[in-house]
Tab-separated table of C-alpha atoms in Angstrom:
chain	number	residue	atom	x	y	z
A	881	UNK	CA	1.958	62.000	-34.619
A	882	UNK	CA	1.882	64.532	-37.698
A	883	UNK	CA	0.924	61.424	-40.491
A	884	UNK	CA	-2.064	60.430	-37.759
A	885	UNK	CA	-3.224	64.195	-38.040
A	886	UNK	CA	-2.788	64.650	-41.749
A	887	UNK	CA	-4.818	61.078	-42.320
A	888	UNK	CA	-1.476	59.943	-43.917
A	889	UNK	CA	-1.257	57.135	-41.328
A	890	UNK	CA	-1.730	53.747	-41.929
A	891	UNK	CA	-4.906	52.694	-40.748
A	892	UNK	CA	-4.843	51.047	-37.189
A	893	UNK	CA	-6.618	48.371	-35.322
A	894	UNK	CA	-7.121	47.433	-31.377
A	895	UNK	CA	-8.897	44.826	-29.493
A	896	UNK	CA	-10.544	44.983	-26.301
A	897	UNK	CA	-11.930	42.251	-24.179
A	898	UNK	CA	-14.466	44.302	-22.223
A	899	UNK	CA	-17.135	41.111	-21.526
A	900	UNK	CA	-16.805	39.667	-17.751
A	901	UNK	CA	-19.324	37.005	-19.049
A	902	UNK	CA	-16.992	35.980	-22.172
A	903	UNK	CA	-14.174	33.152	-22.192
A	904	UNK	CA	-10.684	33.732	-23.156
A	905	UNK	CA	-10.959	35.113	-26.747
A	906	UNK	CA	-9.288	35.306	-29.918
A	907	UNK	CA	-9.331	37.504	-33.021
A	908	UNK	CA	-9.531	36.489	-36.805
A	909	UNK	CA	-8.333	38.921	-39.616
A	910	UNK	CA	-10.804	36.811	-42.316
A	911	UNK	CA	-9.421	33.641	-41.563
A	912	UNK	CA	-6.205	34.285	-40.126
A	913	UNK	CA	-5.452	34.323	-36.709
A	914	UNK	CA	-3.973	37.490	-35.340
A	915	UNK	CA	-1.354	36.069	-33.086
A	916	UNK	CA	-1.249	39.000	-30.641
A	917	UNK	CA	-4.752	38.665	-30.137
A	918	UNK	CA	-4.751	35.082	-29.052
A	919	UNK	CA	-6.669	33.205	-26.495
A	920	UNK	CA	-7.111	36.689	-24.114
A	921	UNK	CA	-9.016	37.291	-21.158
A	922	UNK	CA	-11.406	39.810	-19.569
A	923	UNK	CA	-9.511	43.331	-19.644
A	924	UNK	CA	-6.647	42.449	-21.876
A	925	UNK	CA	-6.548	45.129	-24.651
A	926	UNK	CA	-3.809	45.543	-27.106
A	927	UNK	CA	-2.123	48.148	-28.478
A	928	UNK	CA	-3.210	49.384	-32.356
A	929	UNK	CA	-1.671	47.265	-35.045
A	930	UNK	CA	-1.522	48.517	-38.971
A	931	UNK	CA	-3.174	46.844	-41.168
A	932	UNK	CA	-3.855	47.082	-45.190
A	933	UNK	CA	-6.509	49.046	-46.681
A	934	UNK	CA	-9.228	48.250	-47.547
A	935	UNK	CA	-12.141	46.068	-46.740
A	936	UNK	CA	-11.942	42.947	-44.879
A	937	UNK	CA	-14.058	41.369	-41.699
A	938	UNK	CA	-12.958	40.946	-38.199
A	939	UNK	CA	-14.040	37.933	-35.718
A	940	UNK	CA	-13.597	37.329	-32.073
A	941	UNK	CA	-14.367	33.493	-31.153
A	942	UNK	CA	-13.858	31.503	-27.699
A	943	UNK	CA	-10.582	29.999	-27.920
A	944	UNK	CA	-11.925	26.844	-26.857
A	945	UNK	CA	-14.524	25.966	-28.879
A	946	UNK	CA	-14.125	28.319	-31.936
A	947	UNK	CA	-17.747	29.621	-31.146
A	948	UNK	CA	-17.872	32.831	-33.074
A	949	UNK	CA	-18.678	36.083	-30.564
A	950	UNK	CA	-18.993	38.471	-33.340
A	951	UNK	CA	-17.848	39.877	-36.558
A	952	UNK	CA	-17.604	43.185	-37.554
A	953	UNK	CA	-16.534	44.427	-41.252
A	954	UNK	CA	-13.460	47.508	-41.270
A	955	UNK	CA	-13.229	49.457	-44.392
A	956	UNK	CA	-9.887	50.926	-43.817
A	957	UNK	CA	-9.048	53.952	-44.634
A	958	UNK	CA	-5.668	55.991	-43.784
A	959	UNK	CA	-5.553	58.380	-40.731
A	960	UNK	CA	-8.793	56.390	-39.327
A	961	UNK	CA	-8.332	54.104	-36.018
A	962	UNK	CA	-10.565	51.297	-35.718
A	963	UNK	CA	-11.054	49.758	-32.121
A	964	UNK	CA	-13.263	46.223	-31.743
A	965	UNK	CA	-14.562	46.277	-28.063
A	966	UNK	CA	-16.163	42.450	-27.071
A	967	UNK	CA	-18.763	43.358	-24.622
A	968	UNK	CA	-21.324	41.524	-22.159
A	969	UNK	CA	-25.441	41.379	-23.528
A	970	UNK	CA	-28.388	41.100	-21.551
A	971	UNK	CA	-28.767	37.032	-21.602
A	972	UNK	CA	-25.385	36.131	-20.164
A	973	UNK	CA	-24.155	35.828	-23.373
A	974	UNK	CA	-21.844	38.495	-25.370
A	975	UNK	CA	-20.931	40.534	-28.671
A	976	UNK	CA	-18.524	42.716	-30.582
A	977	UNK	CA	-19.063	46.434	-31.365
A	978	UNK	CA	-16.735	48.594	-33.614
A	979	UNK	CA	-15.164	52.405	-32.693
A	980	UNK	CA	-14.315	54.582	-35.941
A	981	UNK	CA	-12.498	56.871	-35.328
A	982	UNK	CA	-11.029	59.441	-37.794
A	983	UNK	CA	-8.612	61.071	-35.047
A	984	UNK	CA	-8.931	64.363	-36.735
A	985	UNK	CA	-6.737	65.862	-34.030
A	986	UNK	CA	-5.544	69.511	-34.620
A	987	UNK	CA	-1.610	69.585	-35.485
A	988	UNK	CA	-1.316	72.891	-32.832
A	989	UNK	CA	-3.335	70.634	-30.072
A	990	UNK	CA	-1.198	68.741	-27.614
A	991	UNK	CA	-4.108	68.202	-25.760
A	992	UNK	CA	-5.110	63.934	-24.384
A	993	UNK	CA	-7.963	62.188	-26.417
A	994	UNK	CA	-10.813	60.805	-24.899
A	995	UNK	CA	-13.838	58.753	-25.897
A	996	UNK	CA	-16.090	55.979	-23.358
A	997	UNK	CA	-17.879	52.625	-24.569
A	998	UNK	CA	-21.213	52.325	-22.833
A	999	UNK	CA	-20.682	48.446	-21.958
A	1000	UNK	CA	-23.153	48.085	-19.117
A	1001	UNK	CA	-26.628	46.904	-20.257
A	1002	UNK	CA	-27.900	47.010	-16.395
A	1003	UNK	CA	-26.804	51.495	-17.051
A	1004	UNK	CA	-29.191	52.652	-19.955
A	1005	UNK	CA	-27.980	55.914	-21.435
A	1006	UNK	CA	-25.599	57.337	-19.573
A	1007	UNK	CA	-23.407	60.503	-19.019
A	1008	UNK	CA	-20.012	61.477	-18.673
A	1009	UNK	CA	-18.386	63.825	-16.577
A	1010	UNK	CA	-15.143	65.273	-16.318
A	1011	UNK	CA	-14.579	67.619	-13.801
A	1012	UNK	CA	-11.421	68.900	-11.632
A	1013	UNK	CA	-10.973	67.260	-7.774
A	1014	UNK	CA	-13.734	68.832	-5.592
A	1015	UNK	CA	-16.284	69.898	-8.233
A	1016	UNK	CA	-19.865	69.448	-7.548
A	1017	UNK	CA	-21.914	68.196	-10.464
A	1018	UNK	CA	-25.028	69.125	-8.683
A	1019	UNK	CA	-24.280	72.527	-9.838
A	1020	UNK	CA	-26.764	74.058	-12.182
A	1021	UNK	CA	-23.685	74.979	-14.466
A	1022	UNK	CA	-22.472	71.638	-14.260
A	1023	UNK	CA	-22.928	69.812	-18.147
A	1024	UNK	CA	-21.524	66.413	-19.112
A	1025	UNK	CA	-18.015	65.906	-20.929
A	1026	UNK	CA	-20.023	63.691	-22.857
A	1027	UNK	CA	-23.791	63.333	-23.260
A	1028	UNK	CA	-26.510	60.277	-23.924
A	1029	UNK	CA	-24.284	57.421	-24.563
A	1030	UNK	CA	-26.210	54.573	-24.923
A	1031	UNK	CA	-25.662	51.071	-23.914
A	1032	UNK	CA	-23.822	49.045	-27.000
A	1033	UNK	CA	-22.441	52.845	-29.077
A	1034	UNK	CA	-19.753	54.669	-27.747
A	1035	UNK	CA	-19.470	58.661	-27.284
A	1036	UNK	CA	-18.772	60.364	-29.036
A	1037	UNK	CA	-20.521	57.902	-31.920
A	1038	UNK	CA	-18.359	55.754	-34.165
A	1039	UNK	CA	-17.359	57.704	-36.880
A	1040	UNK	CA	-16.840	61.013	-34.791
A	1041	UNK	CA	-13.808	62.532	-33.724
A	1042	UNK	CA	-13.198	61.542	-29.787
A	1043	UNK	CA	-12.902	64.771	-27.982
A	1044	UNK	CA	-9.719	66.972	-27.002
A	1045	UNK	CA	-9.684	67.382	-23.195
A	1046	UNK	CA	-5.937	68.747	-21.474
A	1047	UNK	CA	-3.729	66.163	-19.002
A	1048	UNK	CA	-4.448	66.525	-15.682
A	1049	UNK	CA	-6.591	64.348	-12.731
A	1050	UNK	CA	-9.815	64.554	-12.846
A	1051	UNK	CA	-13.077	63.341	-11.127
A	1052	UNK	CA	-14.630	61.282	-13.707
A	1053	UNK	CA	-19.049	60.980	-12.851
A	1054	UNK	CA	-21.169	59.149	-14.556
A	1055	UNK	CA	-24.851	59.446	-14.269
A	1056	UNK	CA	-28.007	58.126	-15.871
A	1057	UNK	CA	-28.038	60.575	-18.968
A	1058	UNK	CA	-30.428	63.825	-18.426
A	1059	UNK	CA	-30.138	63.437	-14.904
A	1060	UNK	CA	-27.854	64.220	-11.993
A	1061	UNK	CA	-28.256	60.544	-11.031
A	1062	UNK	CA	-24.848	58.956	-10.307
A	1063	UNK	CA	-24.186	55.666	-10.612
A	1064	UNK	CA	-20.131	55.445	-10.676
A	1065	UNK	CA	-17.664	58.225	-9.323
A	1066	UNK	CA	-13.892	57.701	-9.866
A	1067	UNK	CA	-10.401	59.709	-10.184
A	1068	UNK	CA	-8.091	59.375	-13.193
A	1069	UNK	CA	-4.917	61.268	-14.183
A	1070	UNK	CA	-3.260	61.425	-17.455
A	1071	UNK	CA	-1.448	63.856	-19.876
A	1072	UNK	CA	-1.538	65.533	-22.347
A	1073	UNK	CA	-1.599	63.790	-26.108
A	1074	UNK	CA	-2.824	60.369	-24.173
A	1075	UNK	CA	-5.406	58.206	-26.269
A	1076	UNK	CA	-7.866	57.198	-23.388
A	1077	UNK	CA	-10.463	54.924	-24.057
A	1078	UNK	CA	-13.289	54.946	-20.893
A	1079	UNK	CA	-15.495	51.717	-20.781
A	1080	UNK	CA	-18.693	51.550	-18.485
A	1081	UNK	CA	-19.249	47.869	-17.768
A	1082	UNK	CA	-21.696	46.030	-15.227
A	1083	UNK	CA	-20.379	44.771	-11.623
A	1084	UNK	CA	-20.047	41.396	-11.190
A	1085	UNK	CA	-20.522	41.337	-8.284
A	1086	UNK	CA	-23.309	43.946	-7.319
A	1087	UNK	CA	-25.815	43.172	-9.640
A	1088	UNK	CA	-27.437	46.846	-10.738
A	1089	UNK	CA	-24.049	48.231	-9.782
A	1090	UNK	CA	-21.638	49.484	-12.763
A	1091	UNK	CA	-18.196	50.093	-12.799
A	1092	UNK	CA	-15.251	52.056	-15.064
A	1093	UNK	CA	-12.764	50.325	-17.300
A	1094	UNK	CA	-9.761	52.712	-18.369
A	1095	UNK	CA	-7.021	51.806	-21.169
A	1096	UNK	CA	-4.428	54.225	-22.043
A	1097	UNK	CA	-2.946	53.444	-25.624
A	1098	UNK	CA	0.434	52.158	-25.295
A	1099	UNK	CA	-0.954	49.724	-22.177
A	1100	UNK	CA	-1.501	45.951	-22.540
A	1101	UNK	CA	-4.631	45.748	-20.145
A	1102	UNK	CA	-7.615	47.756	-19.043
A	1103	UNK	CA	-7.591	48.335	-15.735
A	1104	UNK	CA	-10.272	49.490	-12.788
A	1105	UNK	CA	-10.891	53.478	-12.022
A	1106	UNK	CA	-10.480	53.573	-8.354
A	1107	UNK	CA	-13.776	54.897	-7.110
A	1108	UNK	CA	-14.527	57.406	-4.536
């Protein structure tokens, strides 16, 4: 809305639980429980909350157990949108990463927003594409959406802008980054002035395999890009 774009908004928070290897989670505002956040699985994301400005520290821990995943510390500032993403590691085991973003969205643009979490340590750096039905990427005058987003940041980086791109259905690509090397091909469709968050995680079940997480702001869950 117009107090988002004028950085009048209060600042606003999301969680996503983007970590197939992580139990049923909860999240701690410094000590206190956010009860919205509370004991969630694999692909539950909320919606963004306000909260006060200012500096304070955010933890995800297993609900049983109270083993602490991660914390990450949110200086909040108005306008800004903050999203905590818990995501799988390496070693079976899992962390939390924080998205900045100063939604600096033009007041004429009516455009969606975009941005992808490289979650998938089994994908390196990676690349985005989005590109109508029936492109070819192969083309020489085919360039990424988004470019070199490596495994743990997000793209654009936290504390960029995510990126203006008009409603519509698209073939969404990704490929090892610098290369025309795909390793996940979907279709998504949206409209304009969505907030899309993309997340690349690993396959369960196809070990070397990756596959596309999609939440639309205003959704309670991430859900699966239908491949093609």
């Amino acid at each position: 809305d117009t107090s988002d774009r004028l950085d009048l908004a209060d600042p606003v928070v999301r969680f996503v639980h983007a970590s197939p290897l992580a139990p049923n989670l909860t999240l701690f505002h410094g000590a206190v429980m956010q009860s919205d956040v509370m004991d969630k699985p694999y692909k539950f994301a909320s919606n963004y909350f306000n909260v006060n400005i200012g500096l304070n520290t955010w933890t995800a821990k297993t609900s049983f157990g109270d083993v602490t995943l991660g914390s990450v510390p949110i200086d909040a500032v108005r306008g800004n949108k903050y999203t905590i993403v818990a995501l799988p590691g390496t070693n079976a085991d899992s962390s939390v990463y924080l998205i900045t973003d100063p939604y600096n969205k033009p007041l004429s643009s009516d455009s969606a927003r975009l941005r992808i979490m490289n979650a998938a340590f089994n994908a390196s750096n990676i690349d985005l594409y989005m590109s109508p039905l029936g492109a070819d990427i192969m083309a020489p005058t085919a360039v990424p959406t988004i470019a070199g987003t490596a495994y743990k940041t997000s793209g654009p980086a936290s504390g960029g802008d995510s990126i203006d791109i008009p409603g519509g259905t698209y073939k969404l690509t990704i490929t090892n980054a610098g290369t025309k090397v795909i390793l996940f091909t979907g279709q998504v469709a949206f409209g304009n002035n969505a907030d899309i968050l993309l997340l690349s995680v690993p396959n369960s079940l196809l070990p070397g395999v990756i596959k596309t997480l999609i939440k639309f702001e205003g959704s309670a869950s991430v859900t699966e890009v239908p491949p093609l």
